[in-house]
């Protein structure tokens, strides 16, 4: 890699950067109730947690599309429903914080170490790629983490209201980076992967989205070494690692020497 190459590192939020507070589900339930009130729709008994589980690895926009279908929201009210959902969820966090009742997300130490190491390098740009809307992430992020994702006084990344797919968010973040960071351009390797863009996620859906977007992907299925070794022993993973040896890394520790080498923070 050329010494003047600039790197873009895109990080998923829930499960990757942090262990999500259980209150996140309460905020989603409140957001749905708020959207129903604003659009004057009759509430139904639905298994919201089951729907969210089925849509793991997508975005909040995709969740809203599913809810619009379930509630048969007429076309003239769909935009209002979506906007009310985002606003309701954001307001939930604002209210909890104002009453000192918000249980914050717990940031993983290995991710904090990796982020701090990158922040010291002018050639690294950090961005969030998350299914959460930007207004919700603004409320959820702790100031010491948020400052590492600020560019031109604004939170940088791609967010849940901007696409209904994780792959779409990754590609959108790359396009934003090309416009925002002077001198940043993508570099492709022999396999057609972008070798100076990294995506870090914790779910199988994140992992697949990163590979589909043709960026170098770090998959953290667990912070347990035993669990990660079990996943790496699966036949399809062994095949992928053989074919995409330099494009993917499966790890339980983002502060490891192996991870630092993968993202070019150490000489290989």
PDB file of C-alpha atoms in Angstrom:
ATOM      1  CA  UNK A   1       0.000   0.000   0.000  1.00  0.00           C
ATOM      2  CA  UNK A   2       1.334   3.469  -0.940  1.00  0.00           C
ATOM      3  CA  UNK A   3       2.469   5.518   2.070  1.00  0.00           C
ATOM      4  CA  UNK A   4       0.121   8.335   1.025  1.00  0.00           C
ATOM      5  CA  UNK A   5      -2.953   6.061   0.927  1.00  0.00           C
ATOM      6  CA  UNK A   6      -5.874   7.211   3.059  1.00  0.00           C
ATOM      7  CA  UNK A   7      -8.008   4.616   4.842  1.00  0.00           C
ATOM      8  CA  UNK A   8     -11.710   4.601   5.620  1.00  0.00           C
ATOM      9  CA  UNK A   9     -12.870   2.494   8.559  1.00  0.00           C
ATOM     10  CA  UNK A  10     -16.620   1.961   8.889  1.00  0.00           C
ATOM     11  CA  UNK A  11     -17.905   0.599  12.194  1.00  0.00           C
ATOM     12  CA  UNK A  12     -21.268  -0.885  13.063  1.00  0.00           C
ATOM     13  CA  UNK A  13     -22.789   0.374  16.322  1.00  0.00           C
ATOM     14  CA  UNK A  14     -24.903  -2.205  18.170  1.00  0.00           C
ATOM     15  CA  UNK A  15     -22.989  -5.348  19.118  1.00  0.00           C
ATOM     16  CA  UNK A  16     -19.775  -4.147  17.474  1.00  0.00           C
ATOM     17  CA  UNK A  17     -18.879  -0.814  19.033  1.00  0.00           C
ATOM     18  CA  UNK A  18     -21.004  -1.441  22.096  1.00  0.00           C
ATOM     19  CA  UNK A  19     -23.044  -3.912  24.050  1.00  0.00           C
ATOM     20  CA  UNK A  20     -26.524  -2.513  23.503  1.00  0.00           C
ATOM     21  CA  UNK A  21     -28.522  -1.366  26.490  1.00  0.00           C
ATOM     22  CA  UNK A  22     -31.777  -3.364  26.940  1.00  0.00           C
ATOM     23  CA  UNK A  23     -33.610  -0.024  26.857  1.00  0.00           C
ATOM     24  CA  UNK A  24     -33.176   0.114  23.071  1.00  0.00           C
ATOM     25  CA  UNK A  25     -36.228  -2.136  22.674  1.00  0.00           C
ATOM     26  CA  UNK A  26     -38.293   0.244  24.837  1.00  0.00           C
ATOM     27  CA  UNK A  27     -37.350   3.110  22.538  1.00  0.00           C
ATOM     28  CA  UNK A  28     -38.511   1.164  19.481  1.00  0.00           C
ATOM     29  CA  UNK A  29     -41.836   0.306  21.117  1.00  0.00           C
ATOM     30  CA  UNK A  30     -42.328   3.978  22.054  1.00  0.00           C
ATOM     31  CA  UNK A  31     -41.427   5.056  18.502  1.00  0.00           C
ATOM     32  CA  UNK A  32     -44.070   2.737  17.054  1.00  0.00           C
ATOM     33  CA  UNK A  33     -46.736   4.020  19.451  1.00  0.00           C
ATOM     34  CA  UNK A  34     -45.811   7.601  18.575  1.00  0.00           C
ATOM     35  CA  UNK A  35     -45.996   6.938  14.821  1.00  0.00           C
ATOM     36  CA  UNK A  36     -49.425   5.313  15.243  1.00  0.00           C
ATOM     37  CA  UNK A  37     -50.700   8.301  17.233  1.00  0.00           C
ATOM     38  CA  UNK A  38     -49.420  10.847  14.724  1.00  0.00           C
ATOM     39  CA  UNK A  39     -50.925   8.994  11.755  1.00  0.00           C
ATOM     40  CA  UNK A  40     -54.119   8.166  13.694  1.00  0.00           C
ATOM     41  CA  UNK A  41     -53.808   4.425  13.119  1.00  0.00           C
ATOM     42  CA  UNK A  42     -55.313   1.760  15.360  1.00  0.00           C
ATOM     43  CA  UNK A  43     -52.704  -0.168  17.382  1.00  0.00           C
ATOM     44  CA  UNK A  44     -52.486  -3.929  16.836  1.00  0.00           C
ATOM     45  CA  UNK A  45     -50.992  -6.679  18.907  1.00  0.00           C
ATOM     46  CA  UNK A  46     -47.796  -7.596  17.079  1.00  0.00           C
ATOM     47  CA  UNK A  47     -44.620  -9.381  18.129  1.00  0.00           C
ATOM     48  CA  UNK A  48     -42.322  -6.403  17.593  1.00  0.00           C
ATOM     49  CA  UNK A  49     -39.319  -8.210  19.039  1.00  0.00           C
ATOM     50  CA  UNK A  50     -39.835 -11.092  16.595  1.00  0.00           C
ATOM     51  CA  UNK A  51     -40.041  -8.673  13.659  1.00  0.00           C
ATOM     52  CA  UNK A  52     -36.865  -6.906  14.787  1.00  0.00           C
ATOM     53  CA  UNK A  53     -35.115 -10.260  15.129  1.00  0.00           C
ATOM     54  CA  UNK A  54     -36.131 -11.291  11.597  1.00  0.00           C
ATOM     55  CA  UNK A  55     -34.710  -8.034  10.234  1.00  0.00           C
ATOM     56  CA  UNK A  56     -31.373  -8.224  12.063  1.00  0.00           C
ATOM     57  CA  UNK A  57     -28.597  -6.785   9.949  1.00  0.00           C
ATOM     58  CA  UNK A  58     -30.838  -4.447   7.968  1.00  0.00           C
ATOM     59  CA  UNK A  59     -31.800  -0.891   8.970  1.00  0.00           C
ATOM     60  CA  UNK A  60     -34.541   1.015  10.736  1.00  0.00           C
ATOM     61  CA  UNK A  61     -35.860   2.125   7.357  1.00  0.00           C
ATOM     62  CA  UNK A  62     -36.375  -1.555   6.503  1.00  0.00           C
ATOM     63  CA  UNK A  63     -38.182  -2.087   9.824  1.00  0.00           C
ATOM     64  CA  UNK A  64     -40.506   0.796   9.030  1.00  0.00           C
ATOM     65  CA  UNK A  65     -41.235  -0.647   5.593  1.00  0.00           C
ATOM     66  CA  UNK A  66     -42.312  -3.861   7.331  1.00  0.00           C
ATOM     67  CA  UNK A  67     -44.480  -1.969   9.833  1.00  0.00           C
ATOM     68  CA  UNK A  68     -46.100   0.065   7.074  1.00  0.00           C
ATOM     69  CA  UNK A  69     -47.038  -3.199   5.386  1.00  0.00           C
ATOM     70  CA  UNK A  70     -48.360  -4.769   8.612  1.00  0.00           C
ATOM     71  CA  UNK A  71     -50.467  -1.741   9.489  1.00  0.00           C
ATOM     72  CA  UNK A  72     -51.499  -1.182   5.872  1.00  0.00           C
ATOM     73  CA  UNK A  73     -50.541   2.484   6.072  1.00  0.00           C
ATOM     74  CA  UNK A  74     -51.992   4.327   3.112  1.00  0.00           C
ATOM     75  CA  UNK A  75     -49.471   5.843   0.724  1.00  0.00           C
ATOM     76  CA  UNK A  76     -50.327   9.439   1.648  1.00  0.00           C
ATOM     77  CA  UNK A  77     -49.353   8.766   5.292  1.00  0.00           C
ATOM     78  CA  UNK A  78     -46.261   6.620   4.822  1.00  0.00           C
ATOM     79  CA  UNK A  79     -43.719   9.460   4.901  1.00  0.00           C
ATOM     80  CA  UNK A  80     -45.417  10.936   7.982  1.00  0.00           C
ATOM     81  CA  UNK A  81     -45.336   7.510   9.685  1.00  0.00           C
ATOM     82  CA  UNK A  82     -41.616   7.132   8.972  1.00  0.00           C
ATOM     83  CA  UNK A  83     -40.708  10.625  10.187  1.00  0.00           C
ATOM     84  CA  UNK A  84     -42.847  10.208  13.314  1.00  0.00           C
ATOM     85  CA  UNK A  85     -41.136   6.888  14.097  1.00  0.00           C
ATOM     86  CA  UNK A  86     -37.664   8.458  13.964  1.00  0.00           C
ATOM     87  CA  UNK A  87     -38.788  11.470  15.982  1.00  0.00           C
ATOM     88  CA  UNK A  88     -40.510   9.311  18.592  1.00  0.00           C
ATOM     89  CA  UNK A  89     -37.424   7.191  19.135  1.00  0.00           C
ATOM     90  CA  UNK A  90     -35.171  10.233  19.351  1.00  0.00           C
ATOM     91  CA  UNK A  91     -37.516  11.908  21.830  1.00  0.00           C
ATOM     92  CA  UNK A  92     -37.520   8.776  23.991  1.00  0.00           C
ATOM     93  CA  UNK A  93     -33.753   9.036  24.440  1.00  0.00           C
ATOM     94  CA  UNK A  94     -33.932  12.790  25.074  1.00  0.00           C
ATOM     95  CA  UNK A  95     -36.587  12.286  27.741  1.00  0.00           C
ATOM     96  CA  UNK A  96     -34.720   9.464  29.460  1.00  0.00           C
ATOM     97  CA  UNK A  97     -31.534  11.529  29.554  1.00  0.00           C
ATOM     98  CA  UNK A  98     -33.320  14.592  30.918  1.00  0.00           C
ATOM     99  CA  UNK A  99     -34.627  12.476  33.807  1.00  0.00           C
ATOM    100  CA  UNK A 100     -31.279  10.717  34.331  1.00  0.00           C
ATOM    101  CA  UNK A 101     -32.962   7.404  33.545  1.00  0.00           C
ATOM    102  CA  UNK A 102     -31.077   6.481  30.369  1.00  0.00           C
ATOM    103  CA  UNK A 103     -28.977   3.338  30.763  1.00  0.00           C
ATOM    104  CA  UNK A 104     -26.051   3.935  28.436  1.00  0.00           C
ATOM    105  CA  UNK A 105     -24.665   1.417  25.981  1.00  0.00           C
ATOM    106  CA  UNK A 106     -21.467  -0.284  27.170  1.00  0.00           C
ATOM    107  CA  UNK A 107     -18.533   0.254  24.803  1.00  0.00           C
ATOM    108  CA  UNK A 108     -16.206  -2.660  24.169  1.00  0.00           C
ATOM    109  CA  UNK A 109     -12.625  -1.927  25.323  1.00  0.00           C
ATOM    110  CA  UNK A 110     -11.041  -3.567  22.270  1.00  0.00           C
ATOM    111  CA  UNK A 111     -13.020  -1.286  19.926  1.00  0.00           C
ATOM    112  CA  UNK A 112     -12.070   1.770  21.960  1.00  0.00           C
ATOM    113  CA  UNK A 113      -8.392   0.792  21.699  1.00  0.00           C
ATOM    114  CA  UNK A 114      -8.632   0.329  17.937  1.00  0.00           C
ATOM    115  CA  UNK A 115     -10.460   3.627  17.476  1.00  0.00           C
ATOM    116  CA  UNK A 116      -7.926   5.525  19.593  1.00  0.00           C
ATOM    117  CA  UNK A 117      -5.029   4.024  17.622  1.00  0.00           C
ATOM    118  CA  UNK A 118      -6.621   5.093  14.333  1.00  0.00           C
ATOM    119  CA  UNK A 119      -7.486   8.560  15.639  1.00  0.00           C
ATOM    120  CA  UNK A 120      -3.762   9.229  16.068  1.00  0.00           C
ATOM    121  CA  UNK A 121      -3.180   8.676  12.337  1.00  0.00           C
ATOM    122  CA  UNK A 122      -4.119  11.468   9.938  1.00  0.00           C
ATOM    123  CA  UNK A 123      -4.459   8.921   7.127  1.00  0.00           C
ATOM    124  CA  UNK A 124      -7.417   7.172   8.838  1.00  0.00           C
ATOM    125  CA  UNK A 125     -11.023   8.364   8.600  1.00  0.00           C
ATOM    126  CA  UNK A 126     -13.624   6.865  10.920  1.00  0.00           C
ATOM    127  CA  UNK A 127     -17.300   6.508  10.105  1.00  0.00           C
ATOM    128  CA  UNK A 128     -20.332   4.818  11.605  1.00  0.00           C
ATOM    129  CA  UNK A 129     -22.490   2.467   9.576  1.00  0.00           C
ATOM    130  CA  UNK A 130     -25.598   1.737  11.593  1.00  0.00           C
ATOM    131  CA  UNK A 131     -29.216   0.767  11.175  1.00  0.00           C
ATOM    132  CA  UNK A 132     -30.117   3.478  13.711  1.00  0.00           C
ATOM    133  CA  UNK A 133     -31.289   6.868  12.425  1.00  0.00           C
ATOM    134  CA  UNK A 134     -28.707   9.655  12.760  1.00  0.00           C
ATOM    135  CA  UNK A 135     -30.855  11.571  15.274  1.00  0.00           C
ATOM    136  CA  UNK A 136     -30.980   8.518  17.574  1.00  0.00           C
ATOM    137  CA  UNK A 137     -27.234   7.901  17.345  1.00  0.00           C
ATOM    138  CA  UNK A 138     -26.605  11.567  18.188  1.00  0.00           C
ATOM    139  CA  UNK A 139     -28.432  10.965  21.468  1.00  0.00           C
ATOM    140  CA  UNK A 140     -26.974   7.543  22.208  1.00  0.00           C
ATOM    141  CA  UNK A 141     -23.272   8.140  21.593  1.00  0.00           C
ATOM    142  CA  UNK A 142     -21.120   9.003  24.562  1.00  0.00           C
ATOM    143  CA  UNK A 143     -19.157  12.269  23.962  1.00  0.00           C
ATOM    144  CA  UNK A 144     -15.756  10.542  24.197  1.00  0.00           C
ATOM    145  CA  UNK A 145     -16.761   8.171  21.389  1.00  0.00           C
ATOM    146  CA  UNK A 146     -18.728  10.686  19.335  1.00  0.00           C
ATOM    147  CA  UNK A 147     -15.743  13.018  18.951  1.00  0.00           C
ATOM    148  CA  UNK A 148     -13.883  10.315  17.009  1.00  0.00           C
ATOM    149  CA  UNK A 149     -16.604  10.249  14.332  1.00  0.00           C
ATOM    150  CA  UNK A 150     -16.962  13.996  13.848  1.00  0.00           C
ATOM    151  CA  UNK A 151     -15.814  15.515  10.550  1.00  0.00           C
ATOM    152  CA  UNK A 152     -16.490  19.141   9.652  1.00  0.00           C
ATOM    153  CA  UNK A 153     -18.418  19.476  12.935  1.00  0.00           C
ATOM    154  CA  UNK A 154     -20.826  16.744  11.887  1.00  0.00           C
ATOM    155  CA  UNK A 155     -21.220  13.054  12.714  1.00  0.00           C
ATOM    156  CA  UNK A 156     -19.805  11.109   9.778  1.00  0.00           C
ATOM    157  CA  UNK A 157     -21.200   7.848   8.472  1.00  0.00           C
ATOM    158  CA  UNK A 158     -24.378   6.420   7.019  1.00  0.00           C
ATOM    159  CA  UNK A 159     -27.517   5.865   9.031  1.00  0.00           C
ATOM    160  CA  UNK A 160     -30.730   3.876   9.252  1.00  0.00           C
ATOM    161  CA  UNK A 161     -32.941   6.411   7.492  1.00  0.00           C
ATOM    162  CA  UNK A 162     -30.706   6.501   4.399  1.00  0.00           C
ATOM    163  CA  UNK A 163     -31.051   2.950   3.047  1.00  0.00           C
ATOM    164  CA  UNK A 164     -32.985  -0.238   3.737  1.00  0.00           C
ATOM    165  CA  UNK A 165     -29.875  -2.428   3.377  1.00  0.00           C
ATOM    166  CA  UNK A 166     -26.528  -2.632   5.136  1.00  0.00           C
ATOM    167  CA  UNK A 167     -24.703  -3.007   1.819  1.00  0.00           C
ATOM    168  CA  UNK A 168     -26.371   0.210   0.660  1.00  0.00           C
ATOM    169  CA  UNK A 169     -25.178   2.028   3.776  1.00  0.00           C
ATOM    170  CA  UNK A 170     -21.583   0.886   3.226  1.00  0.00           C
ATOM    171  CA  UNK A 171     -21.562   2.108  -0.365  1.00  0.00           C
ATOM    172  CA  UNK A 172     -23.201   5.385   0.665  1.00  0.00           C
ATOM    173  CA  UNK A 173     -20.549   6.006   3.334  1.00  0.00           C
ATOM    174  CA  UNK A 174     -17.790   5.444   0.760  1.00  0.00           C
ATOM    175  CA  UNK A 175     -19.399   7.963  -1.603  1.00  0.00           C
ATOM    176  CA  UNK A 176     -19.671  10.488   1.236  1.00  0.00           C
ATOM    177  CA  UNK A 177     -15.997   9.953   2.109  1.00  0.00           C
ATOM    178  CA  UNK A 178     -14.929  10.674  -1.473  1.00  0.00           C
ATOM    179  CA  UNK A 179     -16.665  14.048  -1.278  1.00  0.00           C
ATOM    180  CA  UNK A 180     -15.691  14.930   2.283  1.00  0.00           C
ATOM    181  CA  UNK A 181     -12.066  13.863   2.687  1.00  0.00           C
ATOM    182  CA  UNK A 182      -9.625  15.616   0.386  1.00  0.00           C
ATOM    183  CA  UNK A 183      -7.274  13.133  -1.236  1.00  0.00           C
ATOM    184  CA  UNK A 184      -9.327  10.073  -0.379  1.00  0.00           C
ATOM    185  CA  UNK A 185      -9.937   7.667  -3.245  1.00  0.00           C
ATOM    186  CA  UNK A 186     -10.553   3.951  -3.327  1.00  0.00           C
ATOM    187  CA  UNK A 187      -7.843   1.417  -4.174  1.00  0.00           C
ATOM    188  CA  UNK A 188      -8.845  -2.003  -5.499  1.00  0.00           C
ATOM    189  CA  UNK A 189      -6.907  -5.240  -5.198  1.00  0.00           C
ATOM    190  CA  UNK A 190      -6.645  -8.135  -7.655  1.00  0.00           C
ATOM    191  CA  UNK A 191      -9.976  -9.575  -6.430  1.00  0.00           C
ATOM    192  CA  UNK A 192     -11.806  -6.301  -7.033  1.00  0.00           C
ATOM    193  CA  UNK A 193     -12.084  -5.543  -3.310  1.00  0.00           C
ATOM    194  CA  UNK A 194     -11.495  -2.018  -2.040  1.00  0.00           C
ATOM    195  CA  UNK A 195      -8.289  -2.509  -0.076  1.00  0.00           C
ATOM    196  CA  UNK A 196      -8.314   0.804   1.805  1.00  0.00           C
ATOM    197  CA  UNK A 197     -11.879   0.568   3.143  1.00  0.00           C
ATOM    198  CA  UNK A 198     -12.671  -1.607   6.155  1.00  0.00           C
ATOM    199  CA  UNK A 199     -16.062  -2.522   7.583  1.00  0.00           C
ATOM    200  CA  UNK A 200     -16.376  -3.958  11.094  1.00  0.00           C
ATOM    201  CA  UNK A 201     -19.570  -5.744  12.155  1.00  0.00           C
ATOM    202  CA  UNK A 202     -20.764  -8.345  14.628  1.00  0.00           C
ATOM    203  CA  UNK A 203     -23.536 -10.262  12.833  1.00  0.00           C
ATOM    204  CA  UNK A 204     -23.436 -12.727   9.974  1.00  0.00           C
ATOM    205  CA  UNK A 205     -25.579 -10.226   8.037  1.00  0.00           C
ATOM    206  CA  UNK A 206     -22.921  -7.533   8.584  1.00  0.00           C
ATOM    207  CA  UNK A 207     -20.213  -9.926   7.442  1.00  0.00           C
ATOM    208  CA  UNK A 208     -22.058 -10.801   4.239  1.00  0.00           C
ATOM    209  CA  UNK A 209     -22.933  -7.142   3.580  1.00  0.00           C
ATOM    210  CA  UNK A 210     -19.270  -6.160   3.839  1.00  0.00           C
ATOM    211  CA  UNK A 211     -18.186  -8.853   1.399  1.00  0.00           C
ATOM    212  CA  UNK A 212     -21.022  -7.965  -0.989  1.00  0.00           C
ATOM    213  CA  UNK A 213     -19.940  -4.318  -0.890  1.00  0.00           C
ATOM    214  CA  UNK A 214     -16.427  -5.525  -1.815  1.00  0.00           C
ATOM    215  CA  UNK A 215     -14.668  -3.953   1.179  1.00  0.00           C
ATOM    216  CA  UNK A 216     -12.237  -5.586   3.592  1.00  0.00           C
ATOM    217  CA  UNK A 217     -14.410  -6.967   6.363  1.00  0.00           C
ATOM    218  CA  UNK A 218     -13.809  -7.737  10.016  1.00  0.00           C
ATOM    219  CA  UNK A 219     -16.414 -10.037  11.565  1.00  0.00           C
ATOM    220  CA  UNK A 220     -16.685 -10.163  15.376  1.00  0.00           C
ATOM    221  CA  UNK A 221     -19.290 -12.873  16.035  1.00  0.00           C
ATOM    222  CA  UNK A 222     -18.409 -12.937  19.741  1.00  0.00           C
ATOM    223  CA  UNK A 223     -15.856 -11.679  22.265  1.00  0.00           C
ATOM    224  CA  UNK A 224     -15.430 -15.336  23.250  1.00  0.00           C
ATOM    225  CA  UNK A 225     -12.363 -16.932  21.648  1.00  0.00           C
ATOM    226  CA  UNK A 226     -13.921 -20.390  21.929  1.00  0.00           C
ATOM    227  CA  UNK A 227     -17.060 -19.252  20.073  1.00  0.00           C
ATOM    228  CA  UNK A 228     -15.023 -17.614  17.317  1.00  0.00           C
ATOM    229  CA  UNK A 229     -12.885 -20.738  16.879  1.00  0.00           C
ATOM    230  CA  UNK A 230     -16.073 -22.784  16.547  1.00  0.00           C
ATOM    231  CA  UNK A 231     -17.396 -20.465  13.814  1.00  0.00           C
ATOM    232  CA  UNK A 232     -14.071 -20.471  11.970  1.00  0.00           C
ATOM    233  CA  UNK A 233     -14.159 -24.262  11.858  1.00  0.00           C
ATOM    234  CA  UNK A 234     -17.392 -24.236   9.834  1.00  0.00           C
ATOM    235  CA  UNK A 235     -16.881 -25.449   6.284  1.00  0.00           C
ATOM    236  CA  UNK A 236     -18.236 -22.383   4.488  1.00  0.00           C
ATOM    237  CA  UNK A 237     -16.042 -20.082   6.606  1.00  0.00           C
ATOM    238  CA  UNK A 238     -12.954 -22.186   5.884  1.00  0.00           C
ATOM    239  CA  UNK A 239     -13.716 -21.921   2.170  1.00  0.00           C
ATOM    240  CA  UNK A 240     -14.212 -18.148   2.343  1.00  0.00           C
ATOM    241  CA  UNK A 241     -10.964 -17.697   4.268  1.00  0.00           C
ATOM    242  CA  UNK A 242      -9.143 -19.703   1.619  1.00  0.00           C
ATOM    243  CA  UNK A 243     -10.612 -17.707  -1.283  1.00  0.00           C
ATOM    244  CA  UNK A 244     -10.631 -14.289   0.435  1.00  0.00           C
ATOM    245  CA  UNK A 245      -7.565 -14.626   2.624  1.00  0.00           C
ATOM    246  CA  UNK A 246      -6.654 -10.924   2.483  1.00  0.00           C
ATOM    247  CA  UNK A 247     -10.202  -9.522   2.373  1.00  0.00           C
ATOM    248  CA  UNK A 248     -11.681 -10.850   5.621  1.00  0.00           C
ATOM    249  CA  UNK A 249     -10.816 -11.391   9.259  1.00  0.00           C
ATOM    250  CA  UNK A 250     -12.849 -13.196  11.903  1.00  0.00           C
ATOM    251  CA  UNK A 251     -11.790 -12.294  15.411  1.00  0.00           C
ATOM    252  CA  UNK A 252     -12.943 -11.896  18.999  1.00  0.00           C
ATOM    253  CA  UNK A 253     -10.505  -9.035  19.684  1.00  0.00           C
ATOM    254  CA  UNK A 254     -10.208  -5.822  17.675  1.00  0.00           C
ATOM    255  CA  UNK A 255      -7.201  -4.736  19.732  1.00  0.00           C
ATOM    256  CA  UNK A 256      -5.161  -7.805  18.761  1.00  0.00           C
ATOM    257  CA  UNK A 257      -1.963  -7.640  16.751  1.00  0.00           C
ATOM    258  CA  UNK A 258      -3.703  -9.633  14.019  1.00  0.00           C
ATOM    259  CA  UNK A 259      -6.424  -6.973  13.721  1.00  0.00           C
ATOM    260  CA  UNK A 260      -3.931  -4.095  13.748  1.00  0.00           C
ATOM    261  CA  UNK A 261      -2.016  -5.754  10.901  1.00  0.00           C
ATOM    262  CA  UNK A 262      -5.212  -6.366   8.935  1.00  0.00           C
ATOM    263  CA  UNK A 263      -6.118  -2.651   9.005  1.00  0.00           C
ATOM    264  CA  UNK A 264      -2.526  -1.633   8.159  1.00  0.00           C
ATOM    265  CA  UNK A 265      -1.730  -0.167  11.586  1.00  0.00           C
ATOM    266  CA  UNK A 266       1.240  -2.552  11.733  1.00  0.00           C
ATOM    267  CA  UNK A 267       3.715  -3.724   9.143  1.00  0.00           C
ATOM    268  CA  UNK A 268       2.754  -7.147   7.712  1.00  0.00           C
TER     269      UNK A 268
END
